Coordinates of C-alpha atoms and ligand atoms in Angstrom, one line a residue:
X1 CA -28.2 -3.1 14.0
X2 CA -27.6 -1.4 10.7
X3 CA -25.0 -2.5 7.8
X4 CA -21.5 -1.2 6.8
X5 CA -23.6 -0.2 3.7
X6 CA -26.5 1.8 5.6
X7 CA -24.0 3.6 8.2
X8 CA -22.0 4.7 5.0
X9 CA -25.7 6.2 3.5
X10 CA -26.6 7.7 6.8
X11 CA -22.9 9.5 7.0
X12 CA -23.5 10.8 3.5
X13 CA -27.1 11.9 4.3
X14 CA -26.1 13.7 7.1
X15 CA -23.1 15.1 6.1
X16 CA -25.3 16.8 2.7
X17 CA -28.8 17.3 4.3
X18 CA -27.8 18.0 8.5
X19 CA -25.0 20.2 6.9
X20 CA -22.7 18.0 9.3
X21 CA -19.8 18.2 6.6
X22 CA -17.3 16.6 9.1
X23 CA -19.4 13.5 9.3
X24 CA -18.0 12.7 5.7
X25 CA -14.0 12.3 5.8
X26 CA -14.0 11.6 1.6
X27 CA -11.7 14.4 0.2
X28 CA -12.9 17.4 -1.8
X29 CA -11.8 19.3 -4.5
X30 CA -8.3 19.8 -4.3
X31 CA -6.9 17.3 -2.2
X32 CA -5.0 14.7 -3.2
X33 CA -5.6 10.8 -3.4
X34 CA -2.4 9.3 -1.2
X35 CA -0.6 6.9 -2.0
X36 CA 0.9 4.7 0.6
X37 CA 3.4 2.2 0.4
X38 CA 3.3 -0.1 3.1
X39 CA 6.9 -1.3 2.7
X40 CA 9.5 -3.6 4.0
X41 CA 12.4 -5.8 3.2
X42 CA 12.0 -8.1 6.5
X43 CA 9.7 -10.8 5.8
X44 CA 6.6 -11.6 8.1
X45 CA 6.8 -7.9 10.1
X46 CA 3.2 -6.8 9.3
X47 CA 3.2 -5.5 6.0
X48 CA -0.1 -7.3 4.9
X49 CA -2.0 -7.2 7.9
X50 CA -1.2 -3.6 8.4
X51 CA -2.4 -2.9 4.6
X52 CA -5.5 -4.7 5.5
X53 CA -6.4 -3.6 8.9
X54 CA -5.6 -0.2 7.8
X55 CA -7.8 -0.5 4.9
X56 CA -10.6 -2.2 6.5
X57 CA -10.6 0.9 9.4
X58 CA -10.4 3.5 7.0
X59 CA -13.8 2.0 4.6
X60 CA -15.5 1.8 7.9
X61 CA -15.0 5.4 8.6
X62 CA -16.3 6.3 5.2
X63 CA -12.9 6.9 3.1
X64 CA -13.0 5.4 -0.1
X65 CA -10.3 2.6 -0.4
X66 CA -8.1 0.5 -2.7
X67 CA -5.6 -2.0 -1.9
X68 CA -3.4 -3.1 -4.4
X69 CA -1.1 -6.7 -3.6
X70 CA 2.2 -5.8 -5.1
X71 CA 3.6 -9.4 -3.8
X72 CA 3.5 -12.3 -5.7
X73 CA 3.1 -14.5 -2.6
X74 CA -0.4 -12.8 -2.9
X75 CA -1.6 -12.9 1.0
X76 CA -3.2 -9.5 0.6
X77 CA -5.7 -11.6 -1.9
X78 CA -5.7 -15.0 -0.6
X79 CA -7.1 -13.0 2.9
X80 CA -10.4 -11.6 0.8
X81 CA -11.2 -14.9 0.4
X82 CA -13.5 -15.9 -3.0
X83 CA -13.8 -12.2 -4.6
X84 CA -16.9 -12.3 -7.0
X85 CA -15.2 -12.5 -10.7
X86 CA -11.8 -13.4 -10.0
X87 CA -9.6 -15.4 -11.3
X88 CA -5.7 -14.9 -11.0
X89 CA -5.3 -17.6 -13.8
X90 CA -6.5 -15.4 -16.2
X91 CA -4.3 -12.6 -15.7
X92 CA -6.3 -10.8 -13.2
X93 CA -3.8 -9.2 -11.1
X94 CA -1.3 -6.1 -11.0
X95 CA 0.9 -7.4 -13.9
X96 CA -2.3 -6.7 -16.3
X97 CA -1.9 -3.3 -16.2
X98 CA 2.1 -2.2 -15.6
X99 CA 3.0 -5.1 -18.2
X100 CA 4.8 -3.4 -21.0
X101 CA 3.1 -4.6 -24.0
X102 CA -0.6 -4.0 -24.3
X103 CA -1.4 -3.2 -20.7
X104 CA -5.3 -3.6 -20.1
X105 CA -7.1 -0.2 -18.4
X106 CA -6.8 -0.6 -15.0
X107 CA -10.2 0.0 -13.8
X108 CA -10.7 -3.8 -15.7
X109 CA -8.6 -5.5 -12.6
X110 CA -10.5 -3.8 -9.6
X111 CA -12.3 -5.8 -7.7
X112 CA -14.9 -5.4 -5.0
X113 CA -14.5 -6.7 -1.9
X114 CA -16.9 -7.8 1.0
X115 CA -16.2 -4.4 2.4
X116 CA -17.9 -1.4 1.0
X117 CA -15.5 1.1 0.6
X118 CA -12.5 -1.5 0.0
X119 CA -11.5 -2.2 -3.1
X120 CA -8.5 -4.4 -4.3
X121 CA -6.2 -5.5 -6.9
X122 CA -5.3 -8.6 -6.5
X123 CA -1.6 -10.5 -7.4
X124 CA -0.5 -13.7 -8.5
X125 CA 2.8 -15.5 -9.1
X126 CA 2.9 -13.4 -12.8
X127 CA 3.8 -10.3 -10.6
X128 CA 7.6 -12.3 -11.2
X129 CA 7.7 -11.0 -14.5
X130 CA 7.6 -7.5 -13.8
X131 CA 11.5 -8.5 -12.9
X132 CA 12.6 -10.0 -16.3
X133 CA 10.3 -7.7 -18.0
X134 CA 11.9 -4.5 -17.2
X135 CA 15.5 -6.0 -17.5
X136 CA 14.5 -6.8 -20.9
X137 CA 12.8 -3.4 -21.4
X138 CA 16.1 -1.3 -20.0
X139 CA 18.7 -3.0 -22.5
X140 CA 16.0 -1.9 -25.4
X141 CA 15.5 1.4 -24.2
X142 CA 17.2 2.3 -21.4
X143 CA 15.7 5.0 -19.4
X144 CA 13.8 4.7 -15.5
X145 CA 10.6 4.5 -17.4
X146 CA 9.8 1.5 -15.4
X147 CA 9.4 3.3 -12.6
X148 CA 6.4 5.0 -13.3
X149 CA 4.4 1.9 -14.5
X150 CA 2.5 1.8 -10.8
X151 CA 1.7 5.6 -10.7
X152 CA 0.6 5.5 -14.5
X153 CA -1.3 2.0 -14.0
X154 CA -2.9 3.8 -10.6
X155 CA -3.5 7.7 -12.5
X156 CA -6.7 5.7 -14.6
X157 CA -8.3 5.4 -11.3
X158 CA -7.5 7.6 -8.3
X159 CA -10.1 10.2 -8.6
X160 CA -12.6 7.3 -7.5
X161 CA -10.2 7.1 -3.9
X162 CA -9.2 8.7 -1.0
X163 CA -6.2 6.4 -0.1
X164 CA -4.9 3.9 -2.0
X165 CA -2.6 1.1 -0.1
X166 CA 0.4 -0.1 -1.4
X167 CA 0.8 -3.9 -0.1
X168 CA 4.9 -4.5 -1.1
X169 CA 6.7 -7.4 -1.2
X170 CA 9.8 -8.4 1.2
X171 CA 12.3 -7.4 -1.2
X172 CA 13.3 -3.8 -2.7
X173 CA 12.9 -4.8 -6.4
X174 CA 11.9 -3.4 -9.2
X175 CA 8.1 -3.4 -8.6
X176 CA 9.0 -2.3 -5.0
X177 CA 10.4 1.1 -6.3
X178 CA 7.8 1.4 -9.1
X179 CA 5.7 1.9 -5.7
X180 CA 7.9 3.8 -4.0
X181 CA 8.3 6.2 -6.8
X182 CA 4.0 6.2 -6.8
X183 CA 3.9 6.4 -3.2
X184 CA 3.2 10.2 -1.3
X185 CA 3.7 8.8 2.0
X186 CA 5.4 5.6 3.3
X187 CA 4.4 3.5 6.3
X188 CA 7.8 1.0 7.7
X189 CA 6.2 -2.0 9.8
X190 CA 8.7 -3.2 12.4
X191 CA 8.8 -5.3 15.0
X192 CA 10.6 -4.3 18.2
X193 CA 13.3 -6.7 18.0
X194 CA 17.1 -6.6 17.5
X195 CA 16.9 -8.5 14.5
X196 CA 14.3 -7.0 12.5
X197 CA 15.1 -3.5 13.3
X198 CA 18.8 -4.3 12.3
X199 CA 17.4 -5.4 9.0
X200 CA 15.6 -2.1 8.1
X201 CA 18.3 0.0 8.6
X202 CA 20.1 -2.1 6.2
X203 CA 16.7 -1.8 3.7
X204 CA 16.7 2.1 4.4
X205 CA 20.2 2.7 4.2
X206 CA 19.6 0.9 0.5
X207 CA 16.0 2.3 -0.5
X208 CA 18.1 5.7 0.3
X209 CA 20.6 5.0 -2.1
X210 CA 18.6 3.6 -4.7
X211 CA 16.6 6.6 -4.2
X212 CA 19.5 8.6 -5.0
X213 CA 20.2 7.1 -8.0
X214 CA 16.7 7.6 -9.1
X215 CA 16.6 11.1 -8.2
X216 CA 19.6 12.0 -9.7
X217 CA 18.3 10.1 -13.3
X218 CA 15.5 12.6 -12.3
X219 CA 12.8 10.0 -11.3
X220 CA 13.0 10.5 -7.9
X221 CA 10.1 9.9 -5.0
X222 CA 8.1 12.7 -3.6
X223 CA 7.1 11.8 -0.1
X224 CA 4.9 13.5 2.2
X225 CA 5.9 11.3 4.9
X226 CA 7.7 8.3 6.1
X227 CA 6.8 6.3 9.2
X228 CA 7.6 4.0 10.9
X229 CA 4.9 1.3 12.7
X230 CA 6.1 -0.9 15.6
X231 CA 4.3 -4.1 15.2
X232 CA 3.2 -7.7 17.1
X233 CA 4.5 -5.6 20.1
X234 CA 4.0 -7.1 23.6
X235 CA 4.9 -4.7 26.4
X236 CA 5.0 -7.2 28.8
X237 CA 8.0 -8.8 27.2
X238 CA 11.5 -6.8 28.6
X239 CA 14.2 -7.3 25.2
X240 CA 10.9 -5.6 23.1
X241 CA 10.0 -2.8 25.5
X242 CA 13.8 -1.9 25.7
X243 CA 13.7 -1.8 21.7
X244 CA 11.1 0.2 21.4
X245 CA 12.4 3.3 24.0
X246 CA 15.5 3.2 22.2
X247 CA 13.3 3.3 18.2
X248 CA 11.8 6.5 20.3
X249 CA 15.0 8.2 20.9
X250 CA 16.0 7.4 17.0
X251 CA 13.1 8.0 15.2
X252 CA 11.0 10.6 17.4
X253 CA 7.9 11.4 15.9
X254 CA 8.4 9.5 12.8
X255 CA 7.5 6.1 15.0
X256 CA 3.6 4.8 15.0
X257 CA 2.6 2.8 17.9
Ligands
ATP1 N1 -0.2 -7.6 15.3 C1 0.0 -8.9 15.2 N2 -0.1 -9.7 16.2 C2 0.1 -11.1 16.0 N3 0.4 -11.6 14.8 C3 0.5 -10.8 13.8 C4 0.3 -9.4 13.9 N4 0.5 -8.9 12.6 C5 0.8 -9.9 11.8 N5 0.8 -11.1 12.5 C6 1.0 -12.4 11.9 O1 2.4 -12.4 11.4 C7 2.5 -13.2 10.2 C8 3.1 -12.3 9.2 O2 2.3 -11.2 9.0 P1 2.1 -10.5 7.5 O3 1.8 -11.6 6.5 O4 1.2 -9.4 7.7 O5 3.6 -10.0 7.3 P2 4.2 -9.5 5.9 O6 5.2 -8.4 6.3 O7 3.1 -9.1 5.0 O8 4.9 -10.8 5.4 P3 5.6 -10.9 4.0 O9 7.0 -10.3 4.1 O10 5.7 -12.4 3.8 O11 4.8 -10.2 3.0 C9 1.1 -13.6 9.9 O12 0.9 -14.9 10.3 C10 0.2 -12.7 10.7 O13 -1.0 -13.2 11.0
MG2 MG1 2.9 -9.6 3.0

């Protein structure tokens, strides 16, 4: 048996010294970290076990990855269970490094995890302030300036990743298009049900006009994809299977399975 640590030595071994290039999936020169935004409004439809399970596949295949919890509820952080060094009490999340006033680098707030290969910054219920912060930022200087608070907080650090994972919360605030405005490519967990997918066309048909808003005030997002990921899906189960032929016909190639 060898170690998540020792495969990920073997890979790079063999992709320098057996000239087997392809064994090693890290980018090179010239490609881009992405950014995704794993992104929502519907509570509870996958958001942070996609982020996770996601994450957790891509380290084992040798990409370097960072997770960042962008919800206060903080599941993305309670689920790495007791990370060496941290402690959300002393401001050891997100809001360190976006706050307006004397952010700290951001390379202070990463955090290893059990995984090799997946990093995280972790959130806490001080991601709230983000909110009253920017209100109280936007009547002193007005502007979208807000907006890039993510991508400047995540710019310190991406040349040490190959995809960074955005974990949003279920709601399309402030912080929510900060990371949509970061984001190069967006993944929509849905499950297959009436309900749910009647609720993200309602969070789409708003993203997209927030969007415009933004783009127009010449902020705007600059995605290389959007996607969207059926999730909990049972085939067995009739109503589900029925919603996801007709997701097909809507979204085509744009829906994940
Ligand atoms: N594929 C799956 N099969 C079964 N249960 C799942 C699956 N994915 C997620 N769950 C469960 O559904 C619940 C909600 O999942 P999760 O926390 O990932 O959703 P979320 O979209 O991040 O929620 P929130 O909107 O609160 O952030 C959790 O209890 C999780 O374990
Ligand atoms: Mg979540």
């Amino acid at each position: 048996l060898y170690s998540v640590g020792q495969v990920l030595e073997l890979r790079m071994h063999l992709a320098e010294k057996a000239r087997k290039k392809w064994i090693n999936p890290r980018r090179v020169d010239g490609e881009d970290c992405q950014i995704i935004a794993i992104t929502n409004f519907k509570g509870g439809s996958s958001k942070t076990a996609t982020t996770i399970h996601l994450g957790h596949w891509l380290a084992l295949r040798g990409y370097r990855v960072l997770a960042v919890d962008m919800d206060p509820q903080a599941s993305l952080t309670s689920l790495q269970g007791a990370l060496p060094g941290f402690d959300y009490r002393e401001g050891d999340t997100l809001y360190s490094a976006i706050r307006f006033d004397d952010p700290v680098p951001t390379e202070k707030i990463v955090h290893q995890t059990h995984i090799i290969g997946f990093d995280v910054i972790c959130a806490g219920l001080e991601l709230t302030e983000f909110e009253t912060a920017v209100t109280l930022e936007m009547r002193k200087s007005g502007g979208t300036s807000f907006l890039l608070r993510v991508s400047q907080a995540l710019e310190q650090i991406v040349d040490r990743y190959d995809i960074v994972l955005l974990d949003c919360a279920p709601s399309l605030n402030f912080l929510t298009l900060s990371s949509l405005t970061a984001a190069t490519g967006v993944l929509i967990p849905v499950p297959a049900h009436m309900l749910d997918v009647d609720s993200t066309g309602k969070f789409l048909e708003l993203a997209a006009s927030y969007m415009q808003i933004l783009d127009e005030a010449g902020a705007g997002a600059r995605w290389d994809f959007a996607k969207f990921l059926i999730t909990k899906f049972e085939a067995n189960d009739h109503p589900q299977a029925n919603m996801q032929a007709l997701m097909r016909q809507v979204f085509g190639e744009d829906l994940l399975l």
